[in-house]
PDB file of C-alpha atoms in Angstrom:
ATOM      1  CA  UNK A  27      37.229-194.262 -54.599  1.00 45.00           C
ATOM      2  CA  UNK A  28      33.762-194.224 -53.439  1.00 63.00           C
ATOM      3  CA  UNK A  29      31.785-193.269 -50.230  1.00 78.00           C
ATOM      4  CA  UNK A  30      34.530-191.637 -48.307  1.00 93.00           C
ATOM      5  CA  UNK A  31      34.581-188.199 -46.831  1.00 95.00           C
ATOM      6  CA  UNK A  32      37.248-186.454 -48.796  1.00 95.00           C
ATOM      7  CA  UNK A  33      37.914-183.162 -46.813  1.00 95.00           C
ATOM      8  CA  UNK A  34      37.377-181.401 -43.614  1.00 96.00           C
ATOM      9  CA  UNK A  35      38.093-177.810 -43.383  1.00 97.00           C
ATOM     10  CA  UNK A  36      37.929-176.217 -40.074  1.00 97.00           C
ATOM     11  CA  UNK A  37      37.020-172.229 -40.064  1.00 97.00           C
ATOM     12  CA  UNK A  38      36.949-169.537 -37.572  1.00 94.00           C
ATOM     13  CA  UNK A  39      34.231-167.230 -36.583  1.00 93.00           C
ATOM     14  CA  UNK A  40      35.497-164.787 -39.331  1.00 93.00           C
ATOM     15  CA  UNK A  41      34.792-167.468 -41.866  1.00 93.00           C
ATOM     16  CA  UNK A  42      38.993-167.680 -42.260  1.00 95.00           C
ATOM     17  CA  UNK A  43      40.197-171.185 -43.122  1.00 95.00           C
ATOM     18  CA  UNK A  44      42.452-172.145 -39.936  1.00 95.00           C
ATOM     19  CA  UNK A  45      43.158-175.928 -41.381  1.00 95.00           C
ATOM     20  CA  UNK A  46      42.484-178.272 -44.553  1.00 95.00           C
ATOM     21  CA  UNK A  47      42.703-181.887 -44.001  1.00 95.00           C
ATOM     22  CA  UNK A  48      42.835-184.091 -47.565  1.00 95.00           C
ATOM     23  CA  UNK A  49      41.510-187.213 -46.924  1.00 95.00           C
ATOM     24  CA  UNK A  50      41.099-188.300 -50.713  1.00 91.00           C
ATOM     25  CA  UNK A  51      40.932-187.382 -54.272  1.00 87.00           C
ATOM     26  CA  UNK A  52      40.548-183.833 -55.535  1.00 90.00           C
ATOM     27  CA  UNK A  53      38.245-182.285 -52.963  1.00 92.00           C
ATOM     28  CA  UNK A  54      37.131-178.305 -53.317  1.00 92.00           C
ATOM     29  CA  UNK A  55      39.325-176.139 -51.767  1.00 94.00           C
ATOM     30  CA  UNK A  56      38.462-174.718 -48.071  1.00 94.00           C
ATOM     31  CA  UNK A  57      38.831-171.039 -50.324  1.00 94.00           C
ATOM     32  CA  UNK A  58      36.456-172.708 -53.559  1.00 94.00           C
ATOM     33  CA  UNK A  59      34.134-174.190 -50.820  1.00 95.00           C
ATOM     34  CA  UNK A  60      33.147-171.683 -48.582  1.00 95.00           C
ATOM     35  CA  UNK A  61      31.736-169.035 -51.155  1.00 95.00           C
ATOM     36  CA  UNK A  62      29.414-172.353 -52.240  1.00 95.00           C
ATOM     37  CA  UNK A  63      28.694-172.734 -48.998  1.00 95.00           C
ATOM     38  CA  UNK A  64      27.575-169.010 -47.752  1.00 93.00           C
ATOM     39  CA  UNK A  65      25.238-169.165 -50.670  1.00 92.00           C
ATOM     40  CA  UNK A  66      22.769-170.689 -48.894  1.00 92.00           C
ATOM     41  CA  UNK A  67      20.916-168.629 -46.544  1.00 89.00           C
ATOM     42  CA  UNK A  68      20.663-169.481 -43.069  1.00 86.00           C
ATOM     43  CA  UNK A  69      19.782-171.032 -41.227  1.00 88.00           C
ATOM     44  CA  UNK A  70      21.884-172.879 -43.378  1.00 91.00           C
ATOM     45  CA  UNK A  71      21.042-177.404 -43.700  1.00 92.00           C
ATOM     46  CA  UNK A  72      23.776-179.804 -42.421  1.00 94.00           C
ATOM     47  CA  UNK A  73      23.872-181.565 -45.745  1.00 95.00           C
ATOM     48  CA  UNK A  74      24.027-179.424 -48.675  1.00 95.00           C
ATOM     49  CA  UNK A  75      23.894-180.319 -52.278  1.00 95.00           C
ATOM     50  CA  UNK A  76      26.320-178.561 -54.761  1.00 94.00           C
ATOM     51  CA  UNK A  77      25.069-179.458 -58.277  1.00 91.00           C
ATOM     52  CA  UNK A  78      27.025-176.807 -59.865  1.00 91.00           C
ATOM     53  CA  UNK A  79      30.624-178.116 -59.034  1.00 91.00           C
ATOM     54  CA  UNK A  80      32.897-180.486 -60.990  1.00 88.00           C
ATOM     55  CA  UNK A  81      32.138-183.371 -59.864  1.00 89.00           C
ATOM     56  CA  UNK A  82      28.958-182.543 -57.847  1.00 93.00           C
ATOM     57  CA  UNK A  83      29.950-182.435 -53.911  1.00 94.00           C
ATOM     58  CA  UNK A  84      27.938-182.971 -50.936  1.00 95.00           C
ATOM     59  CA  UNK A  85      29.014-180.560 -48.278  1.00 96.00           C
ATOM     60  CA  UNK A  86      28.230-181.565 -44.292  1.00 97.00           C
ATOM     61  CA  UNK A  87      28.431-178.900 -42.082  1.00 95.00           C
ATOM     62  CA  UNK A  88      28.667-178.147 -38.422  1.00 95.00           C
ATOM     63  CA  UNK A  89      29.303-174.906 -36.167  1.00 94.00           C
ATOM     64  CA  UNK A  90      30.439-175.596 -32.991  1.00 94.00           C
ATOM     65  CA  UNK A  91      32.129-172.744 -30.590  1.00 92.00           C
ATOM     66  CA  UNK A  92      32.132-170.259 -33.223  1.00 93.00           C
ATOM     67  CA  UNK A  93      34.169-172.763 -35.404  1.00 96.00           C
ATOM     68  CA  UNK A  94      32.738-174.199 -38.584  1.00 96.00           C
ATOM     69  CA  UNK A  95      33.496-177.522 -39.839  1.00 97.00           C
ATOM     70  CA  UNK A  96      32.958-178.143 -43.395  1.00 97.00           C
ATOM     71  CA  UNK A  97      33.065-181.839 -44.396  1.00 96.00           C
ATOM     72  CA  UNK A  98      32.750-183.181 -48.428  1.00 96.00           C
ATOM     73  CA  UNK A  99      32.410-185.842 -50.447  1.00 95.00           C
ATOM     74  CA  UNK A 100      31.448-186.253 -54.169  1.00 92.00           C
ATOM     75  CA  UNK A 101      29.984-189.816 -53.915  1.00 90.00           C
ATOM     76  CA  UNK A 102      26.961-191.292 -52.160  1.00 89.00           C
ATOM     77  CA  UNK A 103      27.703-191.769 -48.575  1.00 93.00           C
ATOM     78  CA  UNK A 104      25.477-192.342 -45.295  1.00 92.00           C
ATOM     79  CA  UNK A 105      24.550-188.471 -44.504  1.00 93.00           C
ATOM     80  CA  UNK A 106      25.080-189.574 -40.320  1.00 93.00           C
ATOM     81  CA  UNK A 107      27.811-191.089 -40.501  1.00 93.00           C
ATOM     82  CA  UNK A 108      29.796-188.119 -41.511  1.00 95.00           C
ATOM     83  CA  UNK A 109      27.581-185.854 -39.163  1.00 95.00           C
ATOM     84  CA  UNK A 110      28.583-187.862 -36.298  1.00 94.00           C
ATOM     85  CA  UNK A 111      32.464-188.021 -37.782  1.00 95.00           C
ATOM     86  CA  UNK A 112      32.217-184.001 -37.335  1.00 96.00           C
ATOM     87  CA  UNK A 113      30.813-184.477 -33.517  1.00 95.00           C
ATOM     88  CA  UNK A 114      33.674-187.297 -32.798  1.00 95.00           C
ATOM     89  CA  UNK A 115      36.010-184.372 -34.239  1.00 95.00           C
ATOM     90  CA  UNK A 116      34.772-182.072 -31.807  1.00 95.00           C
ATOM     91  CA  UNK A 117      35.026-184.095 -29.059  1.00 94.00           C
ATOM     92  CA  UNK A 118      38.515-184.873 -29.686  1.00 94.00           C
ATOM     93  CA  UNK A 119      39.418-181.540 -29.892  1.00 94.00           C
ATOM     94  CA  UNK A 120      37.936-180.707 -26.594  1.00 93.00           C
ATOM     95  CA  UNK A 121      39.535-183.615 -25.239  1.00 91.00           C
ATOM     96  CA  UNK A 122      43.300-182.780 -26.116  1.00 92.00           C
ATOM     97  CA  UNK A 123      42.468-178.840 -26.579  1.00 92.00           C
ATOM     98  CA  UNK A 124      40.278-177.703 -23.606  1.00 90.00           C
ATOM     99  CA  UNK A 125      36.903-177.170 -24.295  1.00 89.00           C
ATOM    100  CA  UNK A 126      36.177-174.593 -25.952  1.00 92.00           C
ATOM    101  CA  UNK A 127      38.145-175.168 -28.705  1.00 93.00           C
ATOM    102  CA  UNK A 128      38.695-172.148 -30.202  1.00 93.00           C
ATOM    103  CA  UNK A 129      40.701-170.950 -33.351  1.00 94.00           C
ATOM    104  CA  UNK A 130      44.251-170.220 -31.197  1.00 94.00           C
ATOM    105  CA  UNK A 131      44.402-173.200 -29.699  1.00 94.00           C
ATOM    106  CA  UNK A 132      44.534-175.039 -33.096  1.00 94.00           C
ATOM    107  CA  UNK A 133      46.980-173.162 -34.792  1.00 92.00           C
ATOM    108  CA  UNK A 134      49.166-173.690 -31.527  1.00 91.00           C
ATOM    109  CA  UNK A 135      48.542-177.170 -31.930  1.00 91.00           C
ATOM    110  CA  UNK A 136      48.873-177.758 -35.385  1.00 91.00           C
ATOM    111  CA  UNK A 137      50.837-180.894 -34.866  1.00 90.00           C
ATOM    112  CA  UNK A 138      48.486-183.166 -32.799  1.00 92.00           C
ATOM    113  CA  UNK A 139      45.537-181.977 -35.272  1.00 94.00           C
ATOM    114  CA  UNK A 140      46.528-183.411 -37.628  1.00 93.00           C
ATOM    115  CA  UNK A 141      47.923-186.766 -35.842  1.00 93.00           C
ATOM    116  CA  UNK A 142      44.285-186.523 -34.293  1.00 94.00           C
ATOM    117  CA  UNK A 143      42.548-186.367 -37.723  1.00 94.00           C
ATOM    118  CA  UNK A 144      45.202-188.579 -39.550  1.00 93.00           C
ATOM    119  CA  UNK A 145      43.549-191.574 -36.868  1.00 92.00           C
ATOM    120  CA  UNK A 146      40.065-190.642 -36.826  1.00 94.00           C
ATOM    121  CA  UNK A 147      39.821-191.110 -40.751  1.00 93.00           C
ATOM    122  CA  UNK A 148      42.093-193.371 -42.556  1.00 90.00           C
ATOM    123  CA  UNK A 149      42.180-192.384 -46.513  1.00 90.00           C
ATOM    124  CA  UNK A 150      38.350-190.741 -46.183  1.00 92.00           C
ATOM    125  CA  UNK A 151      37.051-193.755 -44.260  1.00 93.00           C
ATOM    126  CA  UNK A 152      36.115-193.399 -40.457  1.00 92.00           C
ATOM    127  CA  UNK A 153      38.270-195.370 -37.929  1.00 90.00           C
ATOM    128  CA  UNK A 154      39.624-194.419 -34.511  1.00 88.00           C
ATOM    129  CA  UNK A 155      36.954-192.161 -32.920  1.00 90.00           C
ATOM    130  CA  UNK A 156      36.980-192.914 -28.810  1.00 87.00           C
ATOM    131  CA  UNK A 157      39.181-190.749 -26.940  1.00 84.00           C
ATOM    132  CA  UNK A 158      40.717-193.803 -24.804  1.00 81.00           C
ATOM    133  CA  UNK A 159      42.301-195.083 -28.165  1.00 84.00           C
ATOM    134  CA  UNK A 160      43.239-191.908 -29.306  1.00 88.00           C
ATOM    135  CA  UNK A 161      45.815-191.081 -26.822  1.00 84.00           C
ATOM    136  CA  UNK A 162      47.948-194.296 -27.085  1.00 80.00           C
ATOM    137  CA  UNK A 163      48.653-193.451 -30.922  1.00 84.00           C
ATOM    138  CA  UNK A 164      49.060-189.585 -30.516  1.00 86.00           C
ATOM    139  CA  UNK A 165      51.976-187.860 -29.533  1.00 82.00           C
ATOM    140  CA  UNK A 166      51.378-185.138 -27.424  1.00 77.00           C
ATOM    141  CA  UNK A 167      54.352-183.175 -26.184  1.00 66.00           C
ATOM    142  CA  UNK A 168      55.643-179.926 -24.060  1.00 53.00           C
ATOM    143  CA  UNK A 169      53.075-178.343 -21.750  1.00 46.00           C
ATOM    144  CA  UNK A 170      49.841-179.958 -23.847  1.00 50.00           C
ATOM    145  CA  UNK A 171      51.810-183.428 -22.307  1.00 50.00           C
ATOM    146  CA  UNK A 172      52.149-182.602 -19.063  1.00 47.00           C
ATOM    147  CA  UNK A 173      48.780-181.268 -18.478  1.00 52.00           C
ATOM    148  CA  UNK A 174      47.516-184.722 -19.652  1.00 51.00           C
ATOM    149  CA  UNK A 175      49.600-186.363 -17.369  1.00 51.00           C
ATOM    150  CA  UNK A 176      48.883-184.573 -14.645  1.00 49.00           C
ATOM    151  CA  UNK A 177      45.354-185.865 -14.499  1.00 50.00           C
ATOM    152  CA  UNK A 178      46.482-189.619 -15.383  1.00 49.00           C
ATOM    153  CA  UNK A 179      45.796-189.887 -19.235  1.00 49.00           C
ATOM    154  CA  UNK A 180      48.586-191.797 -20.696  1.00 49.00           C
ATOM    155  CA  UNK A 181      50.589-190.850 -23.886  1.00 46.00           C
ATOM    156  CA  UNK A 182      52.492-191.899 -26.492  1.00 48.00           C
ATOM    157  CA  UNK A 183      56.258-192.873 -25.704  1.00 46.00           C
ATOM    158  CA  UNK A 184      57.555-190.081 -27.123  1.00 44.00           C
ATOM    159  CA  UNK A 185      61.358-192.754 -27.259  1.00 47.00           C
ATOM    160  CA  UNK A 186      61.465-195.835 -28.876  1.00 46.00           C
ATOM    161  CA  UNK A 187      62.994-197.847 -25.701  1.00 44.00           C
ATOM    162  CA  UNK A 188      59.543-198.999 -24.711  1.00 45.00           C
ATOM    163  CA  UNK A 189      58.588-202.257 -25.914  1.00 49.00           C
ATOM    164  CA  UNK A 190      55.449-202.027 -28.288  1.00 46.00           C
ATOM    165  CA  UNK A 191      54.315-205.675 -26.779  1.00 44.00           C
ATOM    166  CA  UNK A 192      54.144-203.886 -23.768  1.00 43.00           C
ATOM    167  CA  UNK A 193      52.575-200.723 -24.650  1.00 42.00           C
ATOM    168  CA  UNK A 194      49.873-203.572 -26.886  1.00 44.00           C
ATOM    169  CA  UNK A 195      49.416-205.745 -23.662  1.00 47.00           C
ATOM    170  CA  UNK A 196      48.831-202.537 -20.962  1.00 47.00           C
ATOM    171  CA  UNK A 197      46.705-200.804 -22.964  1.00 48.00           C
ATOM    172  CA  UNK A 198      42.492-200.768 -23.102  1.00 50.00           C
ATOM    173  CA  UNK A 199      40.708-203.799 -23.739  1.00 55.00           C
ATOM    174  CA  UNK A 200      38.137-201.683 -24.761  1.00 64.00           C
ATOM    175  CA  UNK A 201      38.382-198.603 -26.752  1.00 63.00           C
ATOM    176  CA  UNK A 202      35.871-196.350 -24.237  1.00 63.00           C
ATOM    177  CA  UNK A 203      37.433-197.513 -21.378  1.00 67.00           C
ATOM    178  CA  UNK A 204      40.652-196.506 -19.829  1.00 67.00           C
ATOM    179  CA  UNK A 205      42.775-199.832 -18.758  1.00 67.00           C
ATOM    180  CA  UNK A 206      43.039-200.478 -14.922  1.00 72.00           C
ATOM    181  CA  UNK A 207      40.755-198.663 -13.736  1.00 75.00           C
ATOM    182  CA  UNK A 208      39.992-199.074  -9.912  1.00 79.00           C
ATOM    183  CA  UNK A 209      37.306-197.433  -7.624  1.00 78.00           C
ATOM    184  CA  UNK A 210      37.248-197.148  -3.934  1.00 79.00           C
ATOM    185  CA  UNK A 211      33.951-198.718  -3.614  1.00 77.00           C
ATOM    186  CA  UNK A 212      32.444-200.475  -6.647  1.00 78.00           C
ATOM    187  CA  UNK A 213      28.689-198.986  -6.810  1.00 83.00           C
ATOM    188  CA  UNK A 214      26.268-198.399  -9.170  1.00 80.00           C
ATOM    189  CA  UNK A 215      23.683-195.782  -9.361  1.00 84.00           C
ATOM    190  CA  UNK A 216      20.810-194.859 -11.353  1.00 85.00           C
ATOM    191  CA  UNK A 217      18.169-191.775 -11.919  1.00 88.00           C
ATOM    192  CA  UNK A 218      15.007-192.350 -13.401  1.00 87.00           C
ATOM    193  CA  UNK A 219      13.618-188.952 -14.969  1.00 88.00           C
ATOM    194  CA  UNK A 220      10.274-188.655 -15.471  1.00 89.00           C
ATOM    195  CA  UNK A 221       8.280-186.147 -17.043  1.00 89.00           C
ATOM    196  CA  UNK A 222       4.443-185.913 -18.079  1.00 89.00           C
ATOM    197  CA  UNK A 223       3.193-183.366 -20.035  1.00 90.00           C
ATOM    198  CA  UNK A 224      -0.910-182.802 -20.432  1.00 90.00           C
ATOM    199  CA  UNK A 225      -2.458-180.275 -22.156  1.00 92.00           C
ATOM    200  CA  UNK A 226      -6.471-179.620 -21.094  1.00 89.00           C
ATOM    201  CA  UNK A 227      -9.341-178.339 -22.050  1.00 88.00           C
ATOM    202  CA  UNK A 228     -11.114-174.717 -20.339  1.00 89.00           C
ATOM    203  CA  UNK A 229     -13.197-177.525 -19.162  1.00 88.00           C
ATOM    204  CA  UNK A 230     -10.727-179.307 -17.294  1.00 86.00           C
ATOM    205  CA  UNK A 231     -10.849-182.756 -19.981  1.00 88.00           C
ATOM    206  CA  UNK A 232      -7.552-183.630 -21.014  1.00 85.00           C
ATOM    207  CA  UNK A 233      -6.786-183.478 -24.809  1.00 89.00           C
ATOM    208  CA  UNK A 234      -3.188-185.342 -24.785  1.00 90.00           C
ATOM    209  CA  UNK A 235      -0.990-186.596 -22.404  1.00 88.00           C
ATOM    210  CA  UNK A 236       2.427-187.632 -22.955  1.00 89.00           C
ATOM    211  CA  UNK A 237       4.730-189.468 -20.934  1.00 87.00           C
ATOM    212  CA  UNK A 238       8.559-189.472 -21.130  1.00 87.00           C
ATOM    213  CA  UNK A 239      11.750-191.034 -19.513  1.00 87.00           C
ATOM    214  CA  UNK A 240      15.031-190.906 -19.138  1.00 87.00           C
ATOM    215  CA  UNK A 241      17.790-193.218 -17.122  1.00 85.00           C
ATOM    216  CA  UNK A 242      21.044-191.424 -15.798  1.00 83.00           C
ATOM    217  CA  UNK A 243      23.161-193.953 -15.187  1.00 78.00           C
ATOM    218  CA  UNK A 244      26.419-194.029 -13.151  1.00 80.00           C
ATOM    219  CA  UNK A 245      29.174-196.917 -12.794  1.00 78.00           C
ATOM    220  CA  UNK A 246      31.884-197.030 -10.595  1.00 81.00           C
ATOM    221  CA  UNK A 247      32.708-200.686 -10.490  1.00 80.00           C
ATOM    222  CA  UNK A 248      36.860-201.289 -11.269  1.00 80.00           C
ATOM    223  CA  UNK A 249      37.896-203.503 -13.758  1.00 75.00           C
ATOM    224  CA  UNK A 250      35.576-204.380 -16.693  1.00 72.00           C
ATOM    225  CA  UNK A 251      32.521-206.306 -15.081  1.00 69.00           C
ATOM    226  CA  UNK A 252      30.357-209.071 -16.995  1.00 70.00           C
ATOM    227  CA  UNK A 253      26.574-207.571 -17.641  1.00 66.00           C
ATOM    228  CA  UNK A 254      24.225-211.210 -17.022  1.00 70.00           C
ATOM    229  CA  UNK A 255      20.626-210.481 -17.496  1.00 64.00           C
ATOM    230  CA  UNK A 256      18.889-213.168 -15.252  1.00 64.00           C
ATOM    231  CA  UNK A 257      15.466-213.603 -16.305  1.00 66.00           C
ATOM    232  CA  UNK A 258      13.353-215.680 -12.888  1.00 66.00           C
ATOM    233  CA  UNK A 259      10.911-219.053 -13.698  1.00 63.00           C
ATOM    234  CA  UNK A 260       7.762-218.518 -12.540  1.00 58.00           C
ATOM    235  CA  UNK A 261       5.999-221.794 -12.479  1.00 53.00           C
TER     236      UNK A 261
END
């Protein structure tokens, strides 16, 4: 099997392996890995080469919250792809953790890691990443449920009375955005950031000048509007 991550293992900030997560094949233990890993002095690359190891293993690495995330893979595979797989993993932690997520929280939650992980990567290969998706496949139950549906997220049926039609029909069109949703009064608004940054000579000439932007934008418009870019005729 070729370009797919094969592992993620999750550590705490005293370098203890909290979870392992096989995706696919023989992957380097969490234990085998880290040693590899610490090698390196830091501050340590997010892609690291291990020539040494049997087969030769590309190790991706993020630290996040005093966590470290170790992904690998032992076949060519696009370096951002699995950097921004780590982020998504993050995120989704936050999201059905609390931000921060810390090392307790995991091992409390043991069960929806791993449902969370299960979806996000599908036998090494990325697949569900947006939150919105997430929660209609993962079951979250006892207080972790409740606090989600206290604030309107929905679940997973945790029976099997509801009708999966239903559940297929009611649920986001699109995976980033929640089905339904409805604003008091549909508006849009958007920041433009500027900033300009000159440096000058003693006497007073500029040398460089450089000019950048940034748009904050803000939508709160119900439903899932059309975008139409109208483009006027002058004559």
């Amino acid at each position: 099997m070729n370009s797919v991550i094969e592992a993620l293992h999750i550590y705490d900030e005293h370098k203890r392996a909290i979870l392992s997560h096989t995706y696919a094949s023989r992957p380097l233990s969490a234990a085998h890995l880290l040693p590899l890993y610490l090698e390196h002095t830091a501050p340590r690359p997010n892609l690291i080469y291990l020539s040494n190891t049997n087969p030769p293993t590309l190790v991706f690495g993020l630290e996040h919250a005093d966590l470290l995330y170790l992904a690998t893979a032992s076949s060519d595979i696009e370096p951002l792809l699995v950097l921004e797989f780590l982020h998504r993993v993050v995120d989704a932690l936050e999201e059905f953790l609390g931000a921060p997520v810390l090392a307790h929280k995991i091992e409390a939650s043991y069960d929806v890691v791993a449902q969370l992980l299960t979806e996000m990567c599908d036998a090494g290969i990325v697949s569900t990443t947006e939150p919105n998706a997430l929660r209609d496949v993962v079951e979250v139950e006892g207080f972790l449920g409740k606090l989600l549906g206290s604030i309107n997220l929905p679940t997973k049926p945790l029976t099997g009375s509801s009708n999966p039609s239903l559940i297929a029909q009611n649920g986001p069109s699109l995976p980033w955005r929640r089905a339904n949703v409805r604003h008091t009064s549909n508006e849009l608004y958007a920041d433009v950031v500027e900033t300009l940054s000159v440096t000058l000579a003693p006497s007073g000439r500029p040398i460089a000048a450089f000019a950048n932007g940034t748009i904050a934008f803000t939508s709160k418009v119900s439903g899932v509007p059309d975008i139409v870019c109208f483009i006027p005729a002058f004559g």
